[in-house]
Short mmCIF file of C-alpha atoms and ligand atoms in Angstrom, two decimals:
data_model
loop_
_atom_site.label_atom_id
_atom_site.label_comp_id
_atom_site.label_asym_id
_atom_site.label_seq_id
_atom_site.Cartn_x
_atom_site.Cartn_y
_atom_site.Cartn_z
CA UNK A 29 5.01 -31.11 -28.13
CA UNK A 30 3.84 -29.08 -31.14
CA UNK A 31 6.77 -27.84 -33.32
CA UNK A 32 7.67 -24.17 -32.83
CA UNK A 33 10.17 -21.58 -34.05
CA UNK A 34 12.79 -20.18 -31.71
CA UNK A 35 14.26 -16.66 -31.83
CA UNK A 36 16.64 -14.99 -29.43
CA UNK A 37 15.97 -11.25 -29.10
CA UNK A 38 18.91 -8.85 -28.97
CA UNK A 39 16.88 -5.88 -27.74
CA UNK A 40 13.35 -4.93 -26.70
CA UNK A 41 12.34 -3.57 -30.12
CA UNK A 42 13.55 -6.77 -31.80
CA UNK A 43 11.65 -8.85 -29.26
CA UNK A 44 8.42 -6.91 -29.80
CA UNK A 45 8.78 -7.20 -33.59
CA UNK A 46 9.43 -10.95 -33.37
CA UNK A 47 6.47 -11.43 -31.01
CA UNK A 48 4.09 -9.74 -33.48
CA UNK A 49 3.81 -13.05 -35.38
CA UNK A 50 0.62 -15.05 -34.77
CA UNK A 51 0.97 -17.51 -31.88
CA UNK A 52 4.25 -16.03 -30.63
CA UNK A 53 5.13 -16.00 -26.91
CA UNK A 54 8.01 -14.57 -24.95
CA UNK A 55 10.28 -17.07 -23.23
CA UNK A 56 11.97 -16.39 -19.90
CA UNK A 57 13.66 -19.24 -18.05
CA UNK A 58 11.07 -21.65 -19.44
CA UNK A 59 10.40 -23.25 -16.04
CA UNK A 60 6.64 -22.82 -16.40
CA UNK A 61 6.04 -22.32 -20.13
CA UNK A 62 7.98 -25.41 -21.26
CA UNK A 63 6.08 -27.57 -18.76
CA UNK A 64 2.80 -26.22 -20.14
CA UNK A 65 3.96 -26.95 -23.69
CA UNK A 66 4.99 -30.50 -22.75
CA UNK A 67 1.54 -31.03 -21.19
CA UNK A 68 -0.13 -29.73 -24.37
CA UNK A 69 -1.76 -26.82 -22.53
CA UNK A 70 0.14 -24.12 -24.39
CA UNK A 71 1.27 -24.48 -28.00
CA UNK A 72 3.04 -21.33 -29.18
CA UNK A 73 4.08 -21.23 -32.82
CA UNK A 74 7.14 -19.12 -31.96
CA UNK A 75 9.17 -18.58 -28.81
CA UNK A 76 11.00 -15.27 -28.46
CA UNK A 77 13.75 -15.66 -25.89
CA UNK A 78 13.98 -12.46 -23.81
CA UNK A 79 16.55 -13.62 -21.28
CA UNK A 80 19.23 -11.52 -23.03
CA UNK A 81 17.32 -8.26 -22.43
CA UNK A 82 17.30 -6.06 -19.33
CA UNK A 83 19.04 -8.29 -16.80
CA UNK A 84 20.36 -5.90 -14.16
CA UNK A 85 19.18 -4.12 -11.02
CA UNK A 86 19.64 -0.32 -10.96
CA UNK A 87 19.10 2.42 -8.42
CA UNK A 88 16.38 4.90 -9.44
CA UNK A 89 16.55 8.65 -8.91
CA UNK A 90 13.74 8.37 -6.37
CA UNK A 91 15.75 6.02 -4.16
CA UNK A 92 14.10 2.82 -5.32
CA UNK A 93 15.27 -0.03 -7.54
CA UNK A 94 14.55 -0.89 -11.16
CA UNK A 95 14.75 -4.64 -11.62
CA UNK A 96 15.10 -5.84 -15.22
CA UNK A 97 12.57 -8.49 -16.26
CA UNK A 98 15.39 -10.86 -17.25
CA UNK A 99 16.96 -10.83 -13.77
CA UNK A 100 16.98 -14.39 -12.48
CA UNK A 101 15.11 -15.09 -9.25
CA UNK A 102 18.32 -16.11 -7.48
CA UNK A 103 20.11 -12.90 -8.48
CA UNK A 104 17.15 -10.86 -7.24
CA UNK A 105 17.04 -12.54 -3.83
CA UNK A 106 20.82 -12.31 -3.41
CA UNK A 107 21.17 -8.66 -4.42
CA UNK A 108 22.47 -6.65 -1.50
CA UNK A 109 20.07 -3.71 -1.88
CA UNK A 110 17.12 -6.10 -2.10
CA UNK A 111 18.16 -8.02 1.01
CA UNK A 112 18.81 -4.83 2.99
CA UNK A 113 15.96 -2.61 1.83
CA UNK A 114 13.26 -5.07 0.70
CA UNK A 115 13.74 -8.18 2.85
CA UNK A 116 10.12 -9.24 2.23
CA UNK A 117 10.99 -9.61 -1.44
CA UNK A 118 14.19 -11.57 -0.84
CA UNK A 119 12.37 -13.91 1.55
CA UNK A 120 9.43 -14.39 -0.80
CA UNK A 121 11.65 -15.32 -3.73
CA UNK A 122 13.74 -17.70 -1.62
CA UNK A 123 10.60 -19.43 -0.35
CA UNK A 124 9.63 -20.42 -3.90
CA UNK A 125 10.50 -23.45 -5.99
CA UNK A 126 14.03 -24.87 -5.65
CA UNK A 127 17.54 -23.47 -6.07
CA UNK A 128 17.84 -24.87 -9.59
CA UNK A 129 14.49 -23.43 -10.67
CA UNK A 130 15.27 -20.03 -9.13
CA UNK A 131 18.56 -19.99 -11.05
CA UNK A 132 16.59 -20.28 -14.31
CA UNK A 133 13.37 -18.39 -13.54
CA UNK A 134 13.20 -14.69 -14.44
CA UNK A 135 11.31 -11.82 -12.87
CA UNK A 136 9.08 -11.37 -15.95
CA UNK A 137 8.28 -15.08 -16.11
CA UNK A 138 7.51 -15.23 -12.40
CA UNK A 139 4.95 -12.43 -12.75
CA UNK A 140 3.29 -14.31 -15.63
CA UNK A 141 3.48 -17.86 -14.29
CA UNK A 142 0.15 -19.64 -14.48
CA UNK A 143 -2.02 -21.17 -11.80
CA UNK A 144 -1.18 -24.49 -10.15
CA UNK A 145 -4.82 -25.65 -10.15
CA UNK A 146 -4.46 -29.39 -10.76
CA UNK A 147 -7.48 -29.44 -13.08
CA UNK A 148 -5.88 -26.78 -15.26
CA UNK A 149 -2.93 -29.14 -15.84
CA UNK A 150 -5.19 -32.16 -16.45
CA UNK A 151 -6.26 -32.20 -20.10
CA UNK A 152 -9.12 -34.58 -19.28
CA UNK A 153 -10.71 -32.14 -16.79
CA UNK A 154 -13.14 -29.33 -17.59
CA UNK A 155 -11.43 -25.97 -17.19
CA UNK A 156 -12.71 -22.53 -18.19
CA UNK A 157 -9.20 -21.14 -18.06
CA UNK A 158 -7.94 -23.60 -20.68
CA UNK A 159 -11.15 -23.64 -22.69
CA UNK A 160 -13.62 -20.80 -22.03
CA UNK A 161 -17.13 -22.14 -21.49
CA UNK A 162 -16.02 -25.71 -20.75
CA UNK A 163 -16.86 -25.60 -17.03
CA UNK A 164 -14.74 -25.88 -13.90
CA UNK A 165 -14.06 -29.27 -12.34
CA UNK A 166 -12.35 -27.67 -9.34
CA UNK A 167 -15.61 -26.17 -8.02
CA UNK A 168 -17.05 -29.55 -7.05
CA UNK A 169 -13.74 -31.39 -7.05
CA UNK A 170 -10.85 -31.51 -4.60
CA UNK A 171 -10.35 -27.80 -3.97
CA UNK A 172 -8.12 -27.63 -0.92
CA UNK A 173 -5.57 -25.32 -2.60
CA UNK A 174 -8.10 -23.02 -4.24
CA UNK A 175 -9.30 -19.45 -3.64
CA UNK A 176 -11.34 -18.07 -0.76
CA UNK A 177 -11.42 -14.44 -1.96
CA UNK A 178 -12.52 -12.89 -5.24
CA UNK A 179 -13.34 -16.18 -6.99
CA UNK A 180 -16.21 -16.59 -9.47
CA UNK A 181 -18.56 -19.32 -10.64
CA UNK A 182 -16.23 -19.73 -13.62
CA UNK A 183 -12.95 -20.20 -11.75
CA UNK A 184 -11.64 -20.65 -8.21
CA UNK A 185 -7.92 -20.87 -9.01
CA UNK A 186 -5.20 -19.02 -7.11
CA UNK A 187 -2.15 -17.16 -8.36
CA UNK A 188 0.92 -19.17 -7.35
CA UNK A 189 3.70 -16.57 -7.18
CA UNK A 190 5.39 -15.76 -3.87
CA UNK A 191 7.44 -12.95 -5.41
CA UNK A 192 4.34 -11.10 -6.61
CA UNK A 193 2.78 -11.06 -3.14
CA UNK A 194 5.81 -9.24 -1.78
CA UNK A 195 5.93 -6.93 -4.80
CA UNK A 196 2.27 -5.97 -4.37
CA UNK A 197 2.82 -5.19 -0.68
CA UNK A 198 5.83 -3.07 -1.69
CA UNK A 199 3.78 -1.06 -4.24
CA UNK A 200 5.85 -2.30 -7.19
CA UNK A 201 5.19 -0.87 -10.65
CA UNK A 202 5.58 -2.76 -13.92
CA UNK A 203 7.36 -1.18 -16.88
CA UNK A 204 5.76 -2.54 -20.04
CA UNK A 205 6.80 -2.09 -23.68
CA UNK A 206 4.74 -3.05 -26.70
CA UNK A 207 3.80 -2.26 -30.29
CA UNK A 208 1.99 0.90 -29.07
CA UNK A 209 4.90 2.14 -26.94
CA UNK A 210 5.88 2.01 -23.29
CA UNK A 211 3.71 2.39 -20.19
CA UNK A 212 3.77 1.70 -16.48
CA UNK A 213 1.17 -0.07 -14.38
CA UNK A 214 1.05 -0.81 -10.63
CA UNK A 215 1.44 -4.56 -10.17
CA UNK A 216 -1.62 -4.52 -7.91
CA UNK A 217 -3.72 -3.69 -11.00
CA UNK A 218 -1.98 -6.10 -13.39
CA UNK A 219 -3.46 -9.49 -12.46
CA UNK A 220 -7.23 -9.88 -12.84
CA UNK A 221 -9.88 -11.61 -10.79
CA UNK A 222 -11.44 -14.46 -12.80
CA UNK A 223 -14.97 -13.13 -13.35
CA UNK A 224 -16.54 -14.68 -16.44
CA UNK A 225 -13.21 -14.94 -18.28
CA UNK A 226 -10.55 -16.68 -16.19
CA UNK A 227 -8.51 -17.18 -19.36
CA UNK A 228 -7.86 -13.40 -19.39
CA UNK A 229 -5.46 -13.32 -16.49
CA UNK A 230 -3.72 -9.95 -16.74
CA UNK A 231 -3.92 -6.46 -18.24
CA UNK A 232 -1.05 -7.25 -20.64
CA UNK A 233 -1.90 -6.20 -24.20
CA UNK A 234 -1.14 -8.33 -27.26
CA UNK A 235 2.60 -8.40 -27.94
CA UNK A 236 3.47 -6.46 -24.80
CA UNK A 237 6.67 -7.28 -22.97
CA UNK A 238 7.42 -6.85 -19.27
CA UNK A 239 10.63 -4.80 -19.40
CA UNK A 240 11.25 -4.19 -15.69
CA UNK A 241 9.71 -3.96 -12.23
CA UNK A 242 10.22 -0.79 -10.21
CA UNK A 243 10.37 -0.86 -6.44
CA UNK A 244 9.63 2.56 -4.97
CA UNK A 245 11.66 3.76 -2.01
CA UNK A 246 9.93 2.82 1.22
CA UNK A 247 10.99 4.68 4.32
CA UNK A 248 10.23 1.65 6.44
CA UNK A 249 11.00 -1.14 4.05
CA UNK A 250 13.80 -2.57 6.21
CA UNK A 251 11.07 -3.80 8.52
CA UNK A 252 9.32 -5.96 5.99
CA UNK A 253 8.95 -9.70 5.81
CA UNK A 254 7.24 -12.60 4.09
CA UNK A 255 5.74 -15.64 5.77
CA UNK A 256 4.60 -18.65 3.77
CA UNK A 257 2.53 -21.56 5.08
CA UNK A 258 2.68 -24.72 2.97
CA UNK A 259 2.39 -28.46 3.18
CA UNK A 260 6.15 -29.11 3.08
CA UNK A 261 9.03 -27.02 4.35
CA UNK A 262 10.36 -26.52 0.83
CA UNK A 263 9.39 -27.03 -2.78
CA UNK A 264 5.69 -26.38 -2.23
CA UNK A 265 3.34 -23.57 -3.18
CA UNK A 266 1.71 -21.39 -0.52
CA UNK A 267 -1.53 -22.46 1.12
CA UNK A 268 -1.54 -18.96 2.58
CA UNK A 269 1.21 -16.36 2.67
CA UNK A 270 1.56 -12.84 4.01
CA UNK A 271 3.88 -10.05 2.90
CA UNK A 272 4.07 -7.15 5.32
CA UNK A 273 5.94 -3.87 5.73
CA UNK A 274 5.46 -2.14 9.05
CA UNK A 275 6.27 1.26 10.51
CA UNK A 276 5.61 1.55 14.26
CA UNK A 277 5.71 4.86 16.10
CA UNK A 278 7.63 5.31 19.37
CA UNK A 279 4.32 4.79 21.21
CA UNK A 280 3.99 1.32 19.68
CA UNK A 281 1.11 2.35 17.44
CA UNK A 282 1.07 1.57 13.72
CA UNK A 283 2.14 4.65 11.75
CA UNK A 284 1.88 2.88 8.42
CA UNK A 285 1.81 -0.63 7.01
CA UNK A 286 1.43 -2.57 3.76
CA UNK A 287 -0.07 -6.03 3.64
CA UNK A 288 -0.68 -8.58 0.90
CA UNK A 289 -1.92 -12.17 0.99
CA UNK A 290 -0.92 -15.06 -1.26
CA UNK A 291 -2.58 -18.42 -1.88
CA UNK A 292 -6.07 -16.98 -1.37
CA UNK A 293 -7.14 -15.45 -4.68
CA UNK A 294 -6.68 -15.38 -8.46
CA UNK A 295 -4.24 -12.50 -7.93
CA UNK A 296 -1.84 -11.40 -5.20
CA UNK A 297 -4.33 -9.90 -2.72
CA UNK A 298 -3.53 -6.44 -1.34
CA UNK A 299 -5.11 -6.43 2.14
CA UNK A 300 -6.24 -2.80 2.26
CA UNK A 301 -9.11 -3.38 4.68
CA UNK A 302 -6.71 -4.87 7.22
CA UNK A 303 -4.26 -2.01 6.63
CA UNK A 304 -7.00 0.56 7.30
CA UNK A 305 -8.14 -1.27 10.43
CA UNK A 306 -4.62 -1.30 11.89
CA UNK A 307 -3.38 2.24 11.16
CA UNK A 308 -3.08 4.11 14.46
CA UNK A 309 -3.65 0.93 16.53
CA UNK A 310 -1.41 -1.08 18.82
CA UNK A 311 -0.74 -4.57 17.51
CA UNK A 312 -2.64 -6.48 20.18
CA UNK A 313 -4.73 -9.60 19.74
CA UNK A 314 -8.02 -7.68 19.46
CA UNK A 315 -6.78 -5.25 16.83
CA UNK A 316 -5.23 -8.06 14.80
CA UNK A 317 -8.40 -10.11 14.87
CA UNK A 318 -10.53 -7.10 13.89
CA UNK A 319 -8.19 -6.40 10.97
CA UNK A 320 -8.24 -10.01 9.78
CA UNK A 321 -12.02 -10.15 10.14
CA UNK A 322 -12.38 -7.01 8.04
CA UNK A 323 -10.14 -8.42 5.31
CA UNK A 324 -11.75 -11.84 5.28
CA UNK A 325 -15.38 -10.73 5.71
CA UNK A 326 -16.18 -11.66 2.10
CA UNK A 327 -14.22 -14.93 2.10
CA UNK A 328 -16.19 -17.81 0.57
CA UNK A 329 -14.77 -21.22 1.39
CA UNK A 330 -15.21 -24.17 -0.93
CA UNK A 331 -15.74 -27.75 0.28
CA UNK A 332 -12.10 -28.44 1.14
CA UNK A 333 -10.46 -25.08 1.84
CA UNK A 334 -12.39 -23.54 4.76
CA UNK A 335 -9.23 -23.95 6.86
CA UNK A 336 -7.60 -21.18 4.81
CA UNK A 337 -9.73 -18.51 6.51
CA UNK A 338 -8.40 -19.26 9.99
CA UNK A 339 -4.94 -19.92 8.56
CA UNK A 340 -4.95 -16.48 6.91
CA UNK A 341 -6.06 -14.85 10.19
CA UNK A 342 -3.29 -16.53 12.16
CA UNK A 343 -0.61 -15.98 9.56
CA UNK A 344 -1.47 -12.29 9.33
CA UNK A 345 -1.25 -11.90 13.11
CA UNK A 346 1.95 -13.95 13.44
CA UNK A 347 3.64 -12.01 10.63
CA UNK A 348 2.87 -8.61 12.13
CA UNK A 349 3.73 -9.65 15.69
CA UNK A 350 7.00 -11.09 14.42
CA UNK A 351 7.80 -7.83 12.63
CA UNK A 352 6.93 -5.66 15.63
CA UNK A 353 9.19 -7.86 17.76
CA UNK A 354 12.07 -7.03 15.42
CA UNK A 355 12.13 -3.47 16.77
CA UNK A 356 15.40 -2.50 18.36
C1 FAD B 22 8.52 -27.63 -9.40
C2 FAD B 22 8.24 -26.17 -9.34
C3 FAD B 22 7.98 -25.57 -8.10
C4 FAD B 22 7.72 -24.21 -8.04
N1 FAD B 22 7.45 -23.62 -6.83
C5 FAD B 22 7.17 -22.28 -6.77
C6 FAD B 22 6.86 -21.65 -5.55
O1 FAD B 22 6.84 -22.26 -4.49
N2 FAD B 22 6.58 -20.32 -5.58
C7 FAD B 22 6.60 -19.61 -6.73
O2 FAD B 22 6.35 -18.40 -6.69
N3 FAD B 22 6.86 -20.19 -7.91
C8 FAD B 22 7.14 -21.50 -7.95
N4 FAD B 22 7.41 -22.09 -9.15
C9 FAD B 22 7.17 -21.34 -10.37
C10 FAD B 22 8.37 -20.62 -10.84
O3 FAD B 22 8.60 -19.52 -9.98
C11 FAD B 22 8.02 -20.13 -12.22
O4 FAD B 22 8.00 -21.28 -13.06
C12 FAD B 22 8.99 -19.14 -12.75
O5 FAD B 22 9.04 -17.99 -11.93
C13 FAD B 22 8.65 -18.72 -14.16
O6 FAD B 22 9.72 -17.93 -14.65
P1 FAD B 22 10.39 -18.25 -16.06
O7 FAD B 22 11.32 -17.16 -16.33
O8 FAD B 22 10.93 -19.64 -16.11
O9 FAD B 22 9.09 -18.10 -16.98
P2 FAD B 22 8.72 -18.87 -18.32
O10 FAD B 22 8.30 -20.25 -18.01
O11 FAD B 22 9.76 -18.66 -19.35
O12 FAD B 22 7.46 -17.98 -18.77
C14 FAD B 22 6.28 -17.90 -17.98
C15 FAD B 22 5.32 -16.97 -18.71
O13 FAD B 22 5.84 -15.64 -18.73
C16 FAD B 22 5.91 -15.13 -20.05
N5 FAD B 22 7.08 -14.25 -20.05
C17 FAD B 22 8.32 -14.53 -19.60
N6 FAD B 22 9.08 -13.42 -19.59
C18 FAD B 22 8.31 -12.42 -20.07
C19 FAD B 22 8.49 -11.01 -20.28
N7 FAD B 22 9.65 -10.40 -20.01
N8 FAD B 22 7.47 -10.28 -20.78
C20 FAD B 22 6.27 -10.88 -21.06
N9 FAD B 22 6.05 -12.19 -20.88
C21 FAD B 22 7.03 -12.94 -20.37
C22 FAD B 22 6.00 -16.36 -20.94
O14 FAD B 22 5.50 -16.10 -22.25
C23 FAD B 22 5.11 -17.33 -20.17
O15 FAD B 22 3.76 -17.09 -20.51
C24 FAD B 22 7.71 -23.44 -9.23
C25 FAD B 22 7.98 -24.04 -10.47
C26 FAD B 22 8.24 -25.40 -10.54
C27 FAD B 22 8.52 -26.02 -11.86
S1 SF4 B 23 -10.39 -23.36 -10.91
FE1 SF4 B 23 -9.95 -22.22 -12.79
S2 SF4 B 23 -8.05 -23.17 -13.49
FE2 SF4 B 23 -8.98 -24.62 -12.05
S3 SF4 B 23 -10.34 -25.99 -13.26
FE3 SF4 B 23 -11.58 -24.29 -12.58
S4 SF4 B 23 -11.48 -22.85 -14.31
FE4 SF4 B 23 -9.74 -24.23 -14.53
#
């Protein structure tokens, strides 16, 4: 591991000032960044520990929640208001990693965790994300876990976070603070598709800090869930996942819904085409298939991951049918 400086920030301004140094990076729980440093993929000159910053969950005036970026994943999933009002989020977080890792991992670090593409972690492989212009060994390699939506010639990696899929379905908004001041940005617009520059993964500006994540009030959020399909029952990343929030009218027709897919793209994938196809419909097999077809119309399978298209269709349908069955 390359030597680095370590600083613990006492407040956001101190963190931003410390991170202005060349090669500085913020440090959350370290569960991803330290691995990447050990593998020689990241070599920050300075780590600015931000785990002592905003670490609580507050009610907002609008009836939502403001979750500090330093809140640990376990604390988020166990928080009563999260479990009761945003069950999709609690389930998504609990489906990720292991208890020990969730105890360390923070909300900010989870949003910024990097892909699990095996070639990205293999220093001997060609990877445009590690080294722009180098090529992408995943394209012609073993690409079972890779993207079916929104990928590019340059990169076919997926975003690994479960939490972010639920947050995108719940219309979460990031609170960012940086050298140029504070701003907010919907999480849906934060992660980028790979395009020509898969190394540029988010809209975060140089030195900017994730301060908090805001969950807006959702009238129907109690009927939300997260379903993750993976190779093992625990301790595995999603092959495909679905976060859904559903509001059914008394006639059984969809009044409103929010859908996002994980494991399919370089970013958590808000499934707006499927949402549009289902509004006003009954959740029967035909409507669900039409919605999935609309969402997956542009899916482009690689050699080893064609199964993800049918898996996404079935997971979407099973998630929504399960939610509609929860009605009293
Ligand atoms: C074995 C294993 C299995 C896992 N399985 C899953 C899984 O199934 N699902 C899943 O979703 N995740 C999984 N994870 C990933 C885990 O969720 C992430 O490692 C974790 O969420 C990262 O959080 P952290 O606080 O440790 O981030 P760190 O490792 O500290 O940081 C990650 C990145 O975020 C940046 N950062 C941290 N905080 C801030 C901030 N406030 N502002 C700006 N930048 C910041 C850092 O600079 C770094 O670039 C797994 C991890 C491991 C090791
Ligand atoms: S898919 Fe992306 S992360 Fe994986 S090897 Fe190709 S460029 Fe690198």
